[in-house]
Amino acid sequence: MECLAEMPHAPLDRRPRKRQRLGWDVGPEIPQLKKLCGEEVANVISAMTMGLSSGGIVSSQEAQGLFRFATPPLREDDKDGHYVFAVGDNLTSRYRINAKMGEGTFGQVLECWDRERKEMVAIKIIRGIKKYRDAAMIEIGMLEQLCKYEKSRSR
């Protein structure tokens, strides 16, 4: 029988070195929310209603500016679970819907204007059915892996 040489275990017992933390590893800081007492809430609400009423300190042009980028009212999905929208709606305060690019089994793709970056973007909206949401989460994982190994890092 052959005798196997004993391997030194010292290198195997050390902890593996961790990679340096990169910018995309750290999420954005979440601002702390302030808790208000009942009286403070009433003061805030009354100040808002006075400021936005016709006799208040906010002009109608300023009030329109406050609500110009607001999200559209909550709507129910259609019978197939697709998001119901209208061209020109605000998807969020950041994105305005310009057109529908396509529709498929998973959902819809909308062409939207990104107000922060000042460019057109495509946003995929998944149907409101659990199996499609789960499949979309798998797709997000694959896209993150592709981004991780992308050479150019352009996006």
PDB file of C-alpha atoms in Angstrom:
ATOM      1  CA  MET A   1       0.000   0.000   0.000  1.00  0.00           C
ATOM      2  CA  GLU A   2       1.057   3.487  -0.701  1.00  0.00           C
ATOM      3  CA  CYS A   3       1.355   5.987   2.061  1.00  0.00           C
ATOM      4  CA  LEU A   4      -0.162   9.388   1.433  1.00  0.00           C
ATOM      5  CA  ALA A   5       1.807  12.369   2.577  1.00  0.00           C
ATOM      6  CA  GLU A   6       0.036  14.366   5.206  1.00  0.00           C
ATOM      7  CA  MET A   7      -0.995  17.807   3.989  1.00  0.00           C
ATOM      8  CA  PRO A   8      -0.424  20.751   6.294  1.00  0.00           C
ATOM      9  CA  HIS A   9      -3.751  22.132   7.558  1.00  0.00           C
ATOM     10  CA  ALA A  10      -2.555  25.608   8.466  1.00  0.00           C
ATOM     11  CA  PRO A  11      -3.662  27.295   5.179  1.00  0.00           C
ATOM     12  CA  LEU A  12      -7.064  25.609   5.353  1.00  0.00           C
ATOM     13  CA  ASP A  13      -7.765  26.731   8.904  1.00  0.00           C
ATOM     14  CA  ARG A  14      -7.479  30.446   8.146  1.00  0.00           C
ATOM     15  CA  ARG A  15     -10.564  32.512   7.464  1.00  0.00           C
ATOM     16  CA  PRO A  16     -10.981  33.406   3.802  1.00  0.00           C
ATOM     17  CA  ARG A  17     -10.209  37.000   2.921  1.00  0.00           C
ATOM     18  CA  LYS A  18     -13.246  39.097   2.139  1.00  0.00           C
ATOM     19  CA  ARG A  19     -13.391  41.334  -0.868  1.00  0.00           C
ATOM     20  CA  GLN A  20     -13.455  45.068  -0.460  1.00  0.00           C
ATOM     21  CA  ARG A  21     -16.931  46.560  -0.095  1.00  0.00           C
ATOM     22  CA  LEU A  22     -17.924  48.390  -3.280  1.00  0.00           C
ATOM     23  CA  GLY A  23     -20.338  51.235  -3.899  1.00  0.00           C
ATOM     24  CA  TRP A  24     -23.199  49.054  -5.104  1.00  0.00           C
ATOM     25  CA  ASP A  25     -22.913  46.781  -2.043  1.00  0.00           C
ATOM     26  CA  VAL A  26     -24.062  49.522   0.287  1.00  0.00           C
ATOM     27  CA  GLY A  27     -27.675  50.564  -0.020  1.00  0.00           C
ATOM     28  CA  PRO A  28     -28.820  54.157   0.163  1.00  0.00           C
ATOM     29  CA  GLU A  29     -29.254  55.631   3.599  1.00  0.00           C
ATOM     30  CA  ILE A  30     -32.851  55.489   4.745  1.00  0.00           C
ATOM     31  CA  PRO A  31     -33.973  58.690   6.443  1.00  0.00           C
ATOM     32  CA  GLN A  32     -35.344  58.264   9.931  1.00  0.00           C
ATOM     33  CA  LEU A  33     -39.050  58.934  10.219  1.00  0.00           C
ATOM     34  CA  LYS A  34     -40.192  61.265  12.932  1.00  0.00           C
ATOM     35  CA  LYS A  35     -42.988  60.069  15.183  1.00  0.00           C
ATOM     36  CA  LEU A  36     -45.703  62.638  15.744  1.00  0.00           C
ATOM     37  CA  CYS A  37     -48.141  62.865  18.630  1.00  0.00           C
ATOM     38  CA  GLY A  38     -51.839  63.369  17.947  1.00  0.00           C
ATOM     39  CA  GLU A  39     -51.652  67.128  18.473  1.00  0.00           C
ATOM     40  CA  GLU A  40     -48.676  67.473  16.114  1.00  0.00           C
ATOM     41  CA  VAL A  41     -50.502  65.483  13.422  1.00  0.00           C
ATOM     42  CA  ALA A  42     -53.516  67.774  13.747  1.00  0.00           C
ATOM     43  CA  ASN A  43     -51.254  70.833  13.417  1.00  0.00           C
ATOM     44  CA  VAL A  44     -49.612  69.442  10.273  1.00  0.00           C
ATOM     45  CA  ILE A  45     -52.966  68.572   8.685  1.00  0.00           C
ATOM     46  CA  SER A  46     -54.471  71.960   9.467  1.00  0.00           C
ATOM     47  CA  ALA A  47     -51.383  73.732   8.102  1.00  0.00           C
ATOM     48  CA  MET A  48     -51.612  71.706   4.895  1.00  0.00           C
ATOM     49  CA  THR A  49     -55.320  72.368   4.381  1.00  0.00           C
ATOM     50  CA  MET A  50     -54.912  76.081   5.106  1.00  0.00           C
ATOM     51  CA  GLY A  51     -51.936  76.351   2.788  1.00  0.00           C
ATOM     52  CA  LEU A  52     -53.680  74.593  -0.080  1.00  0.00           C
ATOM     53  CA  SER A  53     -57.069  76.275   0.270  1.00  0.00           C
ATOM     54  CA  SER A  54     -57.962  79.261  -1.882  1.00  0.00           C
ATOM     55  CA  GLY A  55     -57.450  81.722   0.989  1.00  0.00           C
ATOM     56  CA  GLY A  56     -54.105  80.242   2.064  1.00  0.00           C
ATOM     57  CA  ILE A  57     -50.522  81.222   1.493  1.00  0.00           C
ATOM     58  CA  VAL A  58     -49.905  78.878  -1.463  1.00  0.00           C
ATOM     59  CA  SER A  59     -50.913  80.149  -4.898  1.00  0.00           C
ATOM     60  CA  SER A  60     -52.841  77.929  -7.288  1.00  0.00           C
ATOM     61  CA  GLN A  61     -49.791  77.705  -9.561  1.00  0.00           C
ATOM     62  CA  GLU A  62     -47.677  76.458  -6.643  1.00  0.00           C
ATOM     63  CA  ALA A  63     -50.388  73.972  -5.658  1.00  0.00           C
ATOM     64  CA  GLN A  64     -50.469  72.634  -9.221  1.00  0.00           C
ATOM     65  CA  GLY A  65     -46.691  72.230  -9.075  1.00  0.00           C
ATOM     66  CA  LEU A  66     -47.026  70.196  -5.873  1.00  0.00           C
ATOM     67  CA  PHE A  67     -49.377  67.706  -7.503  1.00  0.00           C
ATOM     68  CA  ARG A  68     -47.913  67.665 -11.018  1.00  0.00           C
ATOM     69  CA  PHE A  69     -45.592  64.722 -10.321  1.00  0.00           C
ATOM     70  CA  ALA A  70     -47.877  62.821  -7.949  1.00  0.00           C
ATOM     71  CA  THR A  71     -48.555  59.160  -8.675  1.00  0.00           C
ATOM     72  CA  PRO A  72     -51.891  58.347 -10.300  1.00  0.00           C
ATOM     73  CA  PRO A  73     -54.758  57.170  -8.113  1.00  0.00           C
ATOM     74  CA  LEU A  74     -54.760  53.498  -7.120  1.00  0.00           C
ATOM     75  CA  ARG A  75     -56.466  51.401  -9.790  1.00  0.00           C
ATOM     76  CA  GLU A  76     -57.410  47.772  -9.876  1.00  0.00           C
ATOM     77  CA  ASP A  77     -55.603  45.508 -12.353  1.00  0.00           C
ATOM     78  CA  ASP A  78     -57.616  44.190 -15.284  1.00  0.00           C
ATOM     79  CA  LYS A  79     -59.107  40.679 -15.274  1.00  0.00           C
ATOM     80  CA  ASP A  80     -55.810  39.162 -16.516  1.00  0.00           C
ATOM     81  CA  GLY A  81     -53.752  40.883 -13.808  1.00  0.00           C
ATOM     82  CA  HIS A  82     -52.224  43.540 -16.088  1.00  0.00           C
ATOM     83  CA  TYR A  83     -51.576  47.046 -14.735  1.00  0.00           C
ATOM     84  CA  VAL A  84     -54.126  49.561 -16.030  1.00  0.00           C
ATOM     85  CA  PHE A  85     -52.578  52.863 -17.124  1.00  0.00           C
ATOM     86  CA  ALA A  86     -53.046  55.808 -19.451  1.00  0.00           C
ATOM     87  CA  VAL A  87     -50.367  57.465 -21.573  1.00  0.00           C
ATOM     88  CA  GLY A  88     -49.213  60.602 -19.771  1.00  0.00           C
ATOM     89  CA  ASP A  89     -49.790  59.153 -16.280  1.00  0.00           C
ATOM     90  CA  ASN A  90     -47.024  59.315 -13.709  1.00  0.00           C
ATOM     91  CA  LEU A  91     -45.883  55.804 -12.873  1.00  0.00           C
ATOM     92  CA  THR A  92     -44.044  57.326  -9.899  1.00  0.00           C
ATOM     93  CA  SER A  93     -42.866  60.847  -9.206  1.00  0.00           C
ATOM     94  CA  ARG A  94     -39.734  59.966 -11.192  1.00  0.00           C
ATOM     95  CA  TYR A  95     -41.248  58.262 -14.282  1.00  0.00           C
ATOM     96  CA  ARG A  96     -43.912  59.534 -16.724  1.00  0.00           C
ATOM     97  CA  ILE A  97     -45.495  57.011 -19.122  1.00  0.00           C
ATOM     98  CA  ASN A  98     -44.986  57.934 -22.800  1.00  0.00           C
ATOM     99  CA  ALA A  99     -46.060  54.769 -24.619  1.00  0.00           C
ATOM    100  CA  LYS A 100     -46.661  51.044 -24.363  1.00  0.00           C
ATOM    101  CA  MET A 101     -43.809  49.161 -26.027  1.00  0.00           C
ATOM    102  CA  GLY A 102     -45.215  45.661 -25.724  1.00  0.00           C
ATOM    103  CA  GLU A 103     -47.233  43.104 -23.806  1.00  0.00           C
ATOM    104  CA  GLY A 104     -46.565  39.456 -23.117  1.00  0.00           C
ATOM    105  CA  THR A 105     -47.266  36.578 -20.774  1.00  0.00           C
ATOM    106  CA  PHE A 106     -45.353  38.105 -17.858  1.00  0.00           C
ATOM    107  CA  GLY A 107     -46.658  41.649 -18.187  1.00  0.00           C
ATOM    108  CA  GLN A 108     -46.077  44.860 -20.103  1.00  0.00           C
ATOM    109  CA  VAL A 109     -43.135  47.032 -21.089  1.00  0.00           C
ATOM    110  CA  LEU A 110     -43.690  50.783 -20.932  1.00  0.00           C
ATOM    111  CA  GLU A 111     -41.603  53.556 -22.444  1.00  0.00           C
ATOM    112  CA  CYS A 112     -41.186  56.172 -19.713  1.00  0.00           C
ATOM    113  CA  TRP A 113     -39.412  59.490 -19.249  1.00  0.00           C
ATOM    114  CA  ASP A 114     -36.954  59.445 -16.326  1.00  0.00           C
ATOM    115  CA  ARG A 115     -37.101  62.901 -14.749  1.00  0.00           C
ATOM    116  CA  GLU A 116     -33.878  62.377 -12.764  1.00  0.00           C
ATOM    117  CA  ARG A 117     -31.616  61.248 -15.612  1.00  0.00           C
ATOM    118  CA  LYS A 118     -33.503  63.184 -18.302  1.00  0.00           C
ATOM    119  CA  GLU A 119     -33.704  60.198 -20.655  1.00  0.00           C
ATOM    120  CA  MET A 120     -36.168  57.639 -21.999  1.00  0.00           C
ATOM    121  CA  VAL A 121     -36.212  54.260 -20.239  1.00  0.00           C
ATOM    122  CA  ALA A 122     -38.091  50.988 -20.636  1.00  0.00           C
ATOM    123  CA  ILE A 123     -39.854  49.675 -17.533  1.00  0.00           C
ATOM    124  CA  LYS A 124     -41.181  46.137 -17.306  1.00  0.00           C
ATOM    125  CA  ILE A 125     -44.365  45.797 -15.253  1.00  0.00           C
ATOM    126  CA  ILE A 126     -45.123  42.262 -14.099  1.00  0.00           C
ATOM    127  CA  ARG A 127     -48.680  40.920 -13.865  1.00  0.00           C
ATOM    128  CA  GLY A 128     -50.221  40.781 -10.411  1.00  0.00           C
ATOM    129  CA  ILE A 129     -50.096  36.975 -10.179  1.00  0.00           C
ATOM    130  CA  LYS A 130     -47.741  35.213  -7.754  1.00  0.00           C
ATOM    131  CA  LYS A 131     -46.128  32.784 -10.231  1.00  0.00           C
ATOM    132  CA  TYR A 132     -45.196  35.673 -12.549  1.00  0.00           C
ATOM    133  CA  ARG A 133     -43.800  37.724  -9.662  1.00  0.00           C
ATOM    134  CA  ASP A 134     -41.691  34.730  -8.573  1.00  0.00           C
ATOM    135  CA  ALA A 135     -40.392  34.253 -12.127  1.00  0.00           C
ATOM    136  CA  ALA A 136     -39.584  37.978 -12.294  1.00  0.00           C
ATOM    137  CA  MET A 137     -37.530  37.721  -9.096  1.00  0.00           C
ATOM    138  CA  ILE A 138     -35.502  34.909 -10.710  1.00  0.00           C
ATOM    139  CA  GLU A 139     -35.009  37.127 -13.769  1.00  0.00           C
ATOM    140  CA  ILE A 140     -33.787  39.973 -11.528  1.00  0.00           C
ATOM    141  CA  GLY A 141     -31.262  37.600  -9.959  1.00  0.00           C
ATOM    142  CA  MET A 142     -29.939  36.629 -13.399  1.00  0.00           C
ATOM    143  CA  LEU A 143     -29.661  40.278 -14.459  1.00  0.00           C
ATOM    144  CA  GLU A 144     -27.735  41.079 -11.279  1.00  0.00           C
ATOM    145  CA  GLN A 145     -25.310  38.229 -12.045  1.00  0.00           C
ATOM    146  CA  LEU A 146     -24.812  39.538 -15.591  1.00  0.00           C
ATOM    147  CA  CYS A 147     -24.158  43.015 -14.222  1.00  0.00           C
ATOM    148  CA  LYS A 148     -21.658  41.609 -11.735  1.00  0.00           C
ATOM    149  CA  TYR A 149     -19.525  40.064 -14.492  1.00  0.00           C
ATOM    150  CA  GLU A 150     -20.002  42.749 -17.149  1.00  0.00           C
ATOM    151  CA  LYS A 151     -16.653  43.978 -18.422  1.00  0.00           C
ATOM    152  CA  SER A 152     -17.470  47.560 -19.404  1.00  0.00           C
ATOM    153  CA  ARG A 153     -19.533  48.493 -16.307  1.00  0.00           C
ATOM    154  CA  SER A 154     -21.246  51.131 -18.444  1.00  0.00           C
ATOM    155  CA  ARG A 155     -24.638  50.763 -16.691  1.00  0.00           C
TER     156      ARG A 155
END
